[in-house]
Amino acid sequence: MSSAAPDPTVDPLRFGQRVQILRERRGMTRRQLADFLGVSPHTLKKIENGQQRAPGLDMVLRVAEALRVRDLADLTGLPETHVDLFTGPGHPRLAAVRAAVDDLAIDVGVEPPPIAHLEARLHAAWQARHRSENHREVIGKLLPHLIRDAQALVRHADSANDRRHGQALLAEVYSLSQFFIAYQPDTSLLWRVAERGMVAAQDSGNPHAIGVAAWLLAQAHRDSGPRHYDAADVVDRAAIRLLEPLLPEAPDDVLAIAGALEFELGYTASRRRDNGTAWRHWDKAREMADRLPVDYFHPVTSFSRAIMGAHAVTVAVELRQGGESVRQAAKADRAVIRSKPRRARHRIEEARGYQLDAQPDVAIAMLEKAAEAAPDTIRYNGYAKRIILEEVEPKQAARRRRASELAVRIGLLAA
């Protein structure tokens, strides 16, 4: 008899059994999940043991959010409920980007571009990403050539200094790649890119490059679930220690990445529901942001003075503080976030806050604004999908119609 844990994708497991198996795989205790869902551990135990009937759609979607279930059918056991939540459908350019990452071209004589030429192309790529509504299409088209040329630049470097410079650029290309790959159905590719970016950044010896690679690597750890939160903190803290001696006279980019890393510690703490630690790190990040010029905007992390309001909304939402997230959203709307994808992400976080605060109509309005800013962002965002699906079936006809129209608009439901 096999001692392996049952697979929640295989019938005829009950809903409660699926919840327990997926919870344990995520490394969450029953108390942690119950706290997220707003029920008692005793109630959750009864659900898992099958002593209480399966909950309604709203609770099912909250469970899916808490456990980061990628396919709703894995939780319900019903093939007809196949909905990708925390992973997108796969962009048409994903295969080409994957091929470029996997093809190290060790034995191919690719002529490397001049360093200044690659720098200019990378700068233009970041600018295009922030300006574009369909940012994955824009950068997905550019990435295969950027990856190939950055690798060639490192391989054919004429001096140690040129090689270090090339490694910093290669790390930045991998950072751009991670933005494209995130929330798509290829977790192993995301990890390859994140880890290669960290190696290239360390080989470059460039503090800013190391900070950016650490920022993205820590996010990969955190998004892998509660068992990886400590690993995310280890990466963030190591990068902050590296940058700390530079901060008294640091250039804006170094100060900004240090601030972004500080906020990441707060973000992870908020995922743990550690209220004091989360806001303490947010305060430290805000102090760094206040040292930046008013119109400064970090090209990778979007860190700036304007972003701190959006970060406050995220902390409040992750702490499940509905009222506080709404108050922070009102403050944050006074600032303009220059990046369309980041602006859309902020609208989604606002929608989560209004949903927590029992204002579903405002939540849908925020998601409509997210779709206006960057449909490519909302299309791949599991939190947005959960809210839309939850509001497709309410009693209020007007809200149901708006949610359904939005679901069709982003491809969540067929027209």
CSV table of C-alpha atoms in Angstrom, one decimal:
chain,number,residue,atom,x,y,z
A,1,MET,CA,0.0,0.0,0.0
A,2,SER,CA,1.4,3.4,-1.0
A,3,SER,CA,2.2,5.8,1.8
A,4,ALA,CA,2.1,8.8,-0.6
A,5,ALA,CA,-0.3,11.6,0.1
A,6,PRO,CA,-3.5,11.4,-2.0
A,7,ASP,CA,-3.6,13.7,-5.1
A,8,PRO,CA,-6.3,16.4,-4.8
A,9,THR,CA,-6.8,16.3,-8.6
A,10,VAL,CA,-7.9,12.6,-8.4
A,11,ASP,CA,-11.6,11.9,-7.6
A,12,PRO,CA,-13.5,11.0,-5.5
A,13,LEU,CA,-12.0,13.2,-2.8
A,14,ARG,CA,-14.3,15.4,-0.9
A,15,PHE,CA,-13.9,19.2,-1.0
A,16,GLY,CA,-12.7,19.2,2.6
A,17,GLN,CA,-10.0,16.6,1.9
A,18,ARG,CA,-8.8,18.7,-1.0
A,19,VAL,CA,-8.5,21.7,1.2
A,20,GLN,CA,-6.5,19.8,3.9
A,21,ILE,CA,-4.1,18.3,1.4
A,22,LEU,CA,-3.5,21.6,-0.5
A,23,ARG,CA,-3.2,23.4,2.9
A,24,GLU,CA,-0.5,21.0,4.1
A,25,ARG,CA,1.3,21.2,0.8
A,26,ARG,CA,1.5,24.9,1.2
A,27,GLY,CA,2.9,24.5,4.7
A,28,MET,CA,0.0,26.3,6.3
A,29,THR,CA,-1.4,25.4,9.7
A,30,ARG,CA,-5.2,25.1,10.1
A,31,ARG,CA,-5.1,28.2,12.3
A,32,GLN,CA,-3.3,30.2,9.6
A,33,LEU,CA,-5.8,29.3,6.9
A,34,ALA,CA,-8.8,29.8,9.3
A,35,ASP,CA,-7.5,33.3,10.1
A,36,PHE,CA,-7.2,34.2,6.5
A,37,LEU,CA,-10.8,32.9,5.8
A,38,GLY,CA,-12.3,34.6,8.8
A,39,VAL,CA,-13.6,31.4,10.4
A,40,SER,CA,-12.6,29.5,13.5
A,41,PRO,CA,-10.0,26.7,13.4
A,42,HIS,CA,-12.9,24.4,14.7
A,43,THR,CA,-15.1,25.4,11.7
A,44,LEU,CA,-12.3,24.7,9.2
A,45,LYS,CA,-11.6,21.4,10.8
A,46,LYS,CA,-15.2,20.4,10.4
A,47,ILE,CA,-15.0,21.4,6.7
A,48,GLU,CA,-11.9,19.4,6.2
A,49,ASN,CA,-13.3,16.4,8.0
A,50,GLY,CA,-16.5,16.5,5.9
A,51,GLN,CA,-18.6,17.2,9.0
A,52,GLN,CA,-19.8,20.5,7.4
A,53,ARG,CA,-21.1,20.8,3.9
A,54,ALA,CA,-18.9,22.5,1.3
A,55,PRO,CA,-19.2,26.3,1.4
A,56,GLY,CA,-20.6,28.6,-1.3
A,57,LEU,CA,-18.6,30.0,-4.2
A,58,ASP,CA,-17.4,33.1,-2.3
A,59,MET,CA,-15.7,31.0,0.4
A,60,VAL,CA,-14.4,28.5,-2.2
A,61,LEU,CA,-12.7,31.4,-4.0
A,62,ARG,CA,-11.3,32.7,-0.7
A,63,VAL,CA,-9.8,29.3,0.0
A,64,ALA,CA,-8.4,29.2,-3.6
A,65,GLU,CA,-6.8,32.6,-2.9
A,66,ALA,CA,-5.3,31.6,0.4
A,67,LEU,CA,-3.9,28.4,-1.0
A,68,ARG,CA,-2.8,30.0,-4.3
A,69,VAL,CA,-4.7,27.2,-6.2
A,70,ARG,CA,-3.8,27.6,-9.8
A,71,ASP,CA,-6.8,25.7,-11.2
A,72,LEU,CA,-10.1,26.0,-9.5
A,73,ALA,CA,-10.9,22.4,-10.6
A,74,ASP,CA,-8.1,21.1,-8.4
A,75,LEU,CA,-10.0,22.4,-5.4
A,76,THR,CA,-13.5,21.5,-6.4
A,77,GLY,CA,-12.8,18.2,-8.1
A,78,LEU,CA,-15.2,19.3,-10.9
A,79,PRO,CA,-13.5,19.4,-14.4
A,80,GLU,CA,-16.2,21.9,-15.6
A,81,THR,CA,-14.9,24.5,-13.0
A,82,HIS,CA,-11.5,24.6,-14.8
A,83,VAL,CA,-10.4,28.2,-14.3
A,84,ASP,CA,-6.7,29.3,-14.1
A,85,LEU,CA,-6.5,31.7,-11.1
A,86,PHE,CA,-2.9,32.4,-10.2
A,87,THR,CA,-1.4,31.5,-13.5
A,88,GLY,CA,-2.3,32.9,-16.9
A,89,PRO,CA,-3.1,31.0,-20.1
A,90,GLY,CA,0.3,31.3,-21.5
A,91,HIS,CA,1.3,34.2,-23.7
A,92,PRO,CA,1.8,33.5,-27.4
A,93,ARG,CA,5.4,34.6,-27.1
A,94,LEU,CA,6.2,32.4,-24.1
A,95,ALA,CA,7.7,29.6,-26.2
A,96,ALA,CA,10.1,31.9,-28.0
A,97,VAL,CA,11.3,33.5,-24.7
A,98,ARG,CA,11.6,30.0,-23.1
A,99,ALA,CA,13.7,28.8,-26.1
A,100,ALA,CA,16.0,31.9,-25.8
A,101,VAL,CA,16.5,31.3,-22.1
A,102,ASP,CA,17.2,27.6,-22.5
A,103,ASP,CA,19.5,28.0,-25.5
A,104,LEU,CA,22.8,29.1,-23.9
A,105,ALA,CA,24.4,29.2,-27.4
A,106,ILE,CA,27.7,28.2,-26.0
A,107,ASP,CA,29.1,27.0,-29.4
A,108,VAL,CA,27.4,29.6,-31.6
A,109,GLY,CA,29.4,32.5,-32.9
A,110,VAL,CA,26.9,35.3,-32.2
A,111,GLU,CA,28.6,38.7,-32.7
A,112,PRO,CA,28.0,40.7,-29.5
A,113,PRO,CA,26.7,44.3,-29.8
A,114,PRO,CA,28.5,47.2,-28.3
A,115,ILE,CA,27.8,47.7,-24.6
A,116,ALA,CA,26.3,51.1,-25.2
A,117,HIS,CA,24.0,49.7,-27.8
A,118,LEU,CA,22.6,47.0,-25.5
A,119,GLU,CA,22.2,49.5,-22.7
A,120,ALA,CA,20.1,51.7,-24.9
A,121,ARG,CA,17.9,48.8,-26.0
A,122,LEU,CA,17.4,47.7,-22.4
A,123,HIS,CA,16.4,51.3,-21.4
A,124,ALA,CA,14.0,51.5,-24.3
A,125,ALA,CA,12.5,48.1,-23.4
A,126,TRP,CA,11.8,49.2,-19.8
A,127,GLN,CA,10.2,52.4,-21.0
A,128,ALA,CA,8.1,50.5,-23.5
A,129,ARG,CA,6.9,48.1,-20.7
A,130,HIS,CA,5.8,51.0,-18.4
A,131,ARG,CA,4.0,52.8,-21.2
A,132,SER,CA,2.2,49.8,-22.7
A,133,GLU,CA,-1.2,48.4,-21.9
A,134,ASN,CA,-0.2,45.1,-23.4
A,135,HIS,CA,3.3,45.0,-21.8
A,136,ARG,CA,3.8,41.2,-22.2
A,137,GLU,CA,3.4,41.5,-26.0
A,138,VAL,CA,5.8,44.4,-26.1
A,139,ILE,CA,8.7,42.9,-24.1
A,140,GLY,CA,8.0,39.3,-25.2
A,141,LYS,CA,8.9,40.5,-28.8
A,142,LEU,CA,12.1,42.0,-27.6
A,143,LEU,CA,13.4,39.5,-25.1
A,144,PRO,CA,14.7,36.7,-27.3
A,145,HIS,CA,17.2,39.0,-29.1
A,146,LEU,CA,18.1,40.8,-25.8
A,147,ILE,CA,18.8,37.4,-24.1
A,148,ARG,CA,20.9,36.2,-27.0
A,149,ASP,CA,22.9,39.4,-27.3
A,150,ALA,CA,23.5,39.8,-23.6
A,151,GLN,CA,24.8,36.3,-23.3
A,152,ALA,CA,27.1,36.9,-26.3
A,153,LEU,CA,28.4,40.1,-24.7
A,154,VAL,CA,29.5,38.2,-21.6
A,155,ARG,CA,31.1,35.4,-23.6
A,156,HIS,CA,33.1,37.6,-25.8
A,157,ALA,CA,34.2,40.3,-23.3
A,158,ASP,CA,37.7,41.6,-24.0
A,159,SER,CA,38.5,42.5,-20.4
A,160,ALA,CA,37.5,41.7,-16.8
A,161,ASN,CA,35.8,45.1,-16.6
A,162,ASP,CA,33.8,44.5,-19.8
A,163,ARG,CA,32.7,41.1,-18.6
A,164,ARG,CA,31.5,42.5,-15.2
A,165,HIS,CA,29.6,45.2,-17.2
A,166,GLY,CA,28.2,42.5,-19.4
A,167,GLN,CA,27.1,40.4,-16.5
A,168,ALA,CA,25.2,43.4,-15.0
A,169,LEU,CA,23.4,43.9,-18.3
A,170,LEU,CA,22.6,40.1,-18.5
A,171,ALA,CA,21.2,40.2,-15.0
A,172,GLU,CA,19.0,43.1,-16.0
A,173,VAL,CA,17.7,41.2,-19.1
A,174,TYR,CA,16.8,38.3,-16.8
A,175,SER,CA,15.0,40.8,-14.6
A,176,LEU,CA,12.9,42.0,-17.6
A,177,SER,CA,12.3,38.3,-18.5
A,178,GLN,CA,10.9,37.6,-15.0
A,179,PHE,CA,8.3,40.3,-15.5
A,180,PHE,CA,7.2,38.6,-18.7
A,181,ILE,CA,7.2,35.1,-17.3
A,182,ALA,CA,5.4,35.9,-14.0
A,183,TYR,CA,1.9,34.3,-13.6
A,184,GLN,CA,2.4,32.2,-16.7
A,185,PRO,CA,2.2,28.4,-16.7
A,186,ASP,CA,5.9,27.7,-16.4
A,187,THR,CA,7.2,27.9,-12.8
A,188,SER,CA,10.4,26.1,-13.6
A,189,LEU,CA,11.3,28.8,-16.2
A,190,LEU,CA,10.6,31.5,-13.7
A,191,TRP,CA,13.0,29.9,-11.3
A,192,ARG,CA,15.7,29.4,-13.9
A,193,VAL,CA,15.5,33.1,-14.8
A,194,ALA,CA,15.5,34.3,-11.2
A,195,GLU,CA,18.5,32.2,-10.2
A,196,ARG,CA,20.5,33.0,-13.4
A,197,GLY,CA,19.8,36.7,-12.8
A,198,MET,CA,21.2,36.4,-9.3
A,199,VAL,CA,24.3,34.6,-10.4
A,200,ALA,CA,25.0,37.1,-13.2
A,201,ALA,CA,24.4,40.0,-10.8
A,202,GLN,CA,26.8,38.6,-8.3
A,203,ASP,CA,29.4,38.0,-10.9
A,204,SER,CA,29.1,41.6,-12.0
A,205,GLY,CA,29.9,42.9,-8.5
A,206,ASN,CA,27.4,45.8,-9.2
A,207,PRO,CA,25.5,46.6,-6.0
A,208,HIS,CA,22.4,47.9,-7.9
A,209,ALA,CA,22.3,44.8,-10.1
A,210,ILE,CA,22.6,42.5,-7.1
A,211,GLY,CA,19.8,44.5,-5.3
A,212,VAL,CA,17.4,44.1,-8.3
A,213,ALA,CA,18.1,40.4,-8.7
A,214,ALA,CA,17.6,39.8,-5.0
A,215,TRP,CA,14.3,41.8,-5.1
A,216,LEU,CA,13.0,39.5,-7.8
A,217,LEU,CA,14.4,36.3,-6.3
A,218,ALA,CA,12.8,37.1,-2.9
A,219,GLN,CA,9.4,37.5,-4.7
A,220,ALA,CA,9.8,34.1,-6.3
A,221,HIS,CA,10.4,32.6,-2.9
A,222,ARG,CA,7.5,34.4,-1.3
A,223,ASP,CA,5.0,33.5,-4.0
A,224,SER,CA,5.9,29.9,-3.6
A,225,GLY,CA,4.0,29.8,-0.3
A,226,PRO,CA,4.4,30.2,3.5
A,227,ARG,CA,7.1,27.6,3.8
A,228,HIS,CA,9.3,29.9,1.6
A,229,TYR,CA,8.7,33.2,3.5
A,230,ASP,CA,11.9,32.7,5.5
A,231,ALA,CA,13.9,32.2,2.4
A,232,ALA,CA,12.5,35.4,0.9
A,233,ASP,CA,13.5,37.3,4.1
A,234,VAL,CA,17.0,35.8,3.9
A,235,VAL,CA,17.5,37.1,0.4
A,236,ASP,CA,16.1,40.5,1.1
A,237,ARG,CA,18.2,41.0,4.3
A,238,ALA,CA,21.4,39.9,2.6
A,239,ALA,CA,20.9,42.4,-0.2
A,240,ILE,CA,20.1,45.2,2.3
A,241,ARG,CA,23.2,44.4,4.3
A,242,LEU,CA,25.3,44.7,1.1
A,243,LEU,CA,23.7,48.1,0.2
A,244,GLU,CA,23.6,49.6,3.7
A,245,PRO,CA,27.2,51.0,3.8
A,246,LEU,CA,26.4,52.8,0.5
A,247,LEU,CA,23.2,54.5,1.6
A,248,PRO,CA,24.5,57.7,3.2
A,249,GLU,CA,25.7,59.0,-0.2
A,250,ALA,CA,24.0,56.5,-2.5
A,251,PRO,CA,22.9,57.4,-6.0
A,252,ASP,CA,19.1,57.4,-6.5
A,253,ASP,CA,19.0,54.0,-8.1
A,254,VAL,CA,20.8,52.3,-5.2
A,255,LEU,CA,18.7,54.1,-2.7
A,256,ALA,CA,15.6,53.1,-4.5
A,257,ILE,CA,16.4,49.4,-4.7
A,258,ALA,CA,17.3,49.5,-1.0
A,259,GLY,CA,13.9,51.0,-0.3
A,260,ALA,CA,12.2,48.4,-2.5
A,261,LEU,CA,13.9,45.6,-0.6
A,262,GLU,CA,12.9,47.1,2.7
A,263,PHE,CA,9.3,47.2,1.6
A,264,GLU,CA,9.5,43.5,0.4
A,265,LEU,CA,10.3,42.6,4.0
A,266,GLY,CA,7.2,44.4,5.1
A,267,TYR,CA,5.1,42.7,2.3
A,268,THR,CA,6.2,39.2,3.5
A,269,ALA,CA,5.5,40.2,7.1
A,270,SER,CA,2.0,41.2,6.1
A,271,ARG,CA,1.5,37.8,4.5
A,272,ARG,CA,2.4,36.3,7.9
A,273,ARG,CA,-0.2,38.7,9.4
A,274,ASP,CA,2.6,40.3,11.5
A,275,ASN,CA,1.1,43.8,11.8
A,276,GLY,CA,3.8,45.6,13.6
A,277,THR,CA,6.7,44.2,11.6
A,278,ALA,CA,4.9,44.9,8.3
A,279,TRP,CA,4.2,48.6,9.0
A,280,ARG,CA,7.7,49.1,10.5
A,281,HIS,CA,9.3,48.0,7.3
A,282,TRP,CA,6.9,50.2,5.3
A,283,ASP,CA,7.9,53.2,7.4
A,284,LYS,CA,11.6,52.5,6.7
A,285,ALA,CA,10.9,52.2,3.0
A,286,ARG,CA,9.0,55.5,3.1
A,287,GLU,CA,11.9,57.2,4.7
A,288,MET,CA,14.1,56.1,1.8
A,289,ALA,CA,11.5,57.2,-0.7
A,290,ASP,CA,11.4,60.6,0.8
A,291,ARG,CA,15.1,61.0,0.1
A,292,LEU,CA,14.4,60.6,-3.6
A,293,PRO,CA,13.6,63.4,-6.0
A,294,VAL,CA,9.8,64.1,-6.3
A,295,ASP,CA,9.6,62.9,-9.9
A,296,TYR,CA,12.1,59.9,-9.5
A,297,PHE,CA,10.8,56.5,-10.7
A,298,HIS,CA,12.9,53.3,-10.5
A,299,PRO,CA,12.8,51.6,-13.9
A,300,VAL,CA,12.5,48.0,-12.6
A,301,THR,CA,10.7,48.1,-9.2
A,302,SER,CA,8.7,51.3,-9.8
A,303,PHE,CA,9.9,52.4,-6.4
A,304,SER,CA,9.3,56.2,-5.9
A,305,ARG,CA,7.5,58.5,-3.5
A,306,ALA,CA,4.3,58.0,-5.5
A,307,ILE,CA,4.4,54.2,-5.0
A,308,MET,CA,4.4,54.3,-1.2
A,309,GLY,CA,0.7,54.9,-1.1
A,310,ALA,CA,0.1,51.8,-3.2
A,311,HIS,CA,2.4,49.8,-1.0
A,312,ALA,CA,0.4,50.9,2.0
A,313,VAL,CA,-2.8,49.5,0.4
A,314,THR,CA,-1.0,46.2,-0.2
A,315,VAL,CA,0.1,45.9,3.4
A,316,ALA,CA,-3.4,46.6,4.7
A,317,VAL,CA,-5.0,44.1,2.3
A,318,GLU,CA,-2.5,41.3,3.1
A,319,LEU,CA,-3.2,42.0,6.8
A,320,ARG,CA,-6.9,41.6,6.0
A,321,GLN,CA,-7.6,45.2,7.3
A,322,GLY,CA,-10.5,46.2,5.0
A,323,GLY,CA,-11.2,49.6,6.5
A,324,GLU,CA,-7.5,50.5,6.7
A,325,SER,CA,-6.9,49.4,3.1
A,326,VAL,CA,-9.8,51.7,1.9
A,327,ARG,CA,-8.4,54.6,3.9
A,328,GLN,CA,-5.0,54.0,2.4
A,329,ALA,CA,-6.5,53.8,-1.1
A,330,ALA,CA,-8.1,57.2,-0.7
A,331,LYS,CA,-4.6,58.6,0.2
A,332,ALA,CA,-2.8,56.7,-2.6
A,333,ASP,CA,-5.1,58.1,-5.3
A,334,ARG,CA,-3.6,61.5,-4.8
A,335,ALA,CA,-0.4,60.3,-6.4
A,336,VAL,CA,0.1,59.3,-10.0
A,337,ILE,CA,1.9,56.0,-10.7
A,338,ARG,CA,3.7,56.4,-14.0
A,339,SER,CA,3.9,52.8,-15.0
A,340,LYS,CA,0.6,51.5,-16.6
A,341,PRO,CA,1.2,47.8,-15.4
A,342,ARG,CA,2.0,49.0,-11.9
A,343,ARG,CA,-1.0,51.3,-11.9
A,344,ALA,CA,-3.2,48.4,-12.9
A,345,ARG,CA,-1.7,46.3,-10.2
A,346,HIS,CA,-2.5,49.1,-7.7
A,347,ARG,CA,-6.1,49.2,-8.9
A,348,ILE,CA,-6.4,45.4,-8.3
A,349,GLU,CA,-5.0,45.9,-4.7
A,350,GLU,CA,-7.6,48.6,-4.2
A,351,ALA,CA,-10.3,46.2,-5.4
A,352,ARG,CA,-9.1,43.6,-2.9
A,353,GLY,CA,-9.4,46.3,-0.2
A,354,TYR,CA,-12.9,47.3,-1.1
A,355,GLN,CA,-14.0,43.7,-1.3
A,356,LEU,CA,-12.7,43.2,2.2
A,357,ASP,CA,-14.6,46.3,3.3
A,358,ALA,CA,-17.8,44.9,1.9
A,359,GLN,CA,-18.0,47.4,-1.0
A,360,PRO,CA,-18.2,45.0,-4.0
A,361,ASP,CA,-19.5,47.6,-6.4
A,362,VAL,CA,-16.4,49.8,-5.8
A,363,ALA,CA,-14.2,46.7,-6.1
A,364,ILE,CA,-15.6,46.0,-9.6
A,365,ALA,CA,-15.1,49.7,-10.5
A,366,MET,CA,-11.5,49.5,-9.5
A,367,LEU,CA,-11.0,46.3,-11.6
A,368,GLU,CA,-12.6,48.2,-14.6
A,369,LYS,CA,-9.9,50.9,-14.1
A,370,ALA,CA,-7.2,48.2,-13.9
A,371,ALA,CA,-8.4,46.8,-17.3
A,372,GLU,CA,-8.3,50.3,-18.8
A,373,ALA,CA,-4.7,50.9,-17.5
A,374,ALA,CA,-3.3,47.5,-18.6
A,375,PRO,CA,-5.5,44.6,-19.6
A,376,ASP,CA,-2.4,42.4,-19.7
A,377,THR,CA,-2.0,42.8,-16.0
A,378,ILE,CA,-5.5,42.0,-14.9
A,379,ARG,CA,-5.7,39.1,-17.4
A,380,TYR,CA,-3.0,37.2,-15.5
A,381,ASN,CA,-3.9,38.3,-11.9
A,382,GLY,CA,-5.5,35.7,-9.7
A,383,TYR,CA,-6.9,38.1,-7.1
A,384,ALA,CA,-8.7,40.0,-9.9
A,385,LYS,CA,-10.1,36.8,-11.3
A,386,ARG,CA,-11.3,35.7,-7.8
A,387,ILE,CA,-13.2,39.0,-7.3
A,388,ILE,CA,-14.8,38.9,-10.7
A,389,LEU,CA,-15.9,35.3,-10.4
A,390,GLU,CA,-17.3,36.0,-7.0
A,391,GLU,CA,-19.4,38.9,-8.3
A,392,VAL,CA,-20.7,37.1,-11.5
A,393,GLU,CA,-23.4,35.4,-9.3
A,394,PRO,CA,-24.8,38.0,-6.9
A,395,LYS,CA,-28.4,38.9,-6.6
A,396,GLN,CA,-27.8,42.5,-7.7
A,397,ALA,CA,-28.4,42.5,-11.5
A,398,ALA,CA,-26.3,45.6,-12.3
A,399,ARG,CA,-23.3,44.3,-10.4
A,400,ARG,CA,-23.6,40.8,-12.0
A,401,ARG,CA,-23.8,42.4,-15.5
A,402,ARG,CA,-20.7,44.6,-14.9
A,403,ALA,CA,-18.7,41.6,-13.5
A,404,SER,CA,-19.8,39.4,-16.4
A,405,GLU,CA,-18.8,42.0,-19.0
A,406,LEU,CA,-15.4,42.4,-17.3
A,407,ALA,CA,-14.9,38.7,-17.2
A,408,VAL,CA,-15.6,38.5,-21.0
A,409,ARG,CA,-13.4,41.5,-21.6
A,410,ILE,CA,-10.3,39.9,-20.0
A,411,GLY,CA,-11.0,36.4,-21.4
A,412,LEU,CA,-12.1,34.8,-18.1
A,413,LEU,CA,-15.5,33.9,-19.5
A,414,ALA,CA,-16.5,33.2,-23.1
A,415,ALA,CA,-18.6,35.9,-24.8
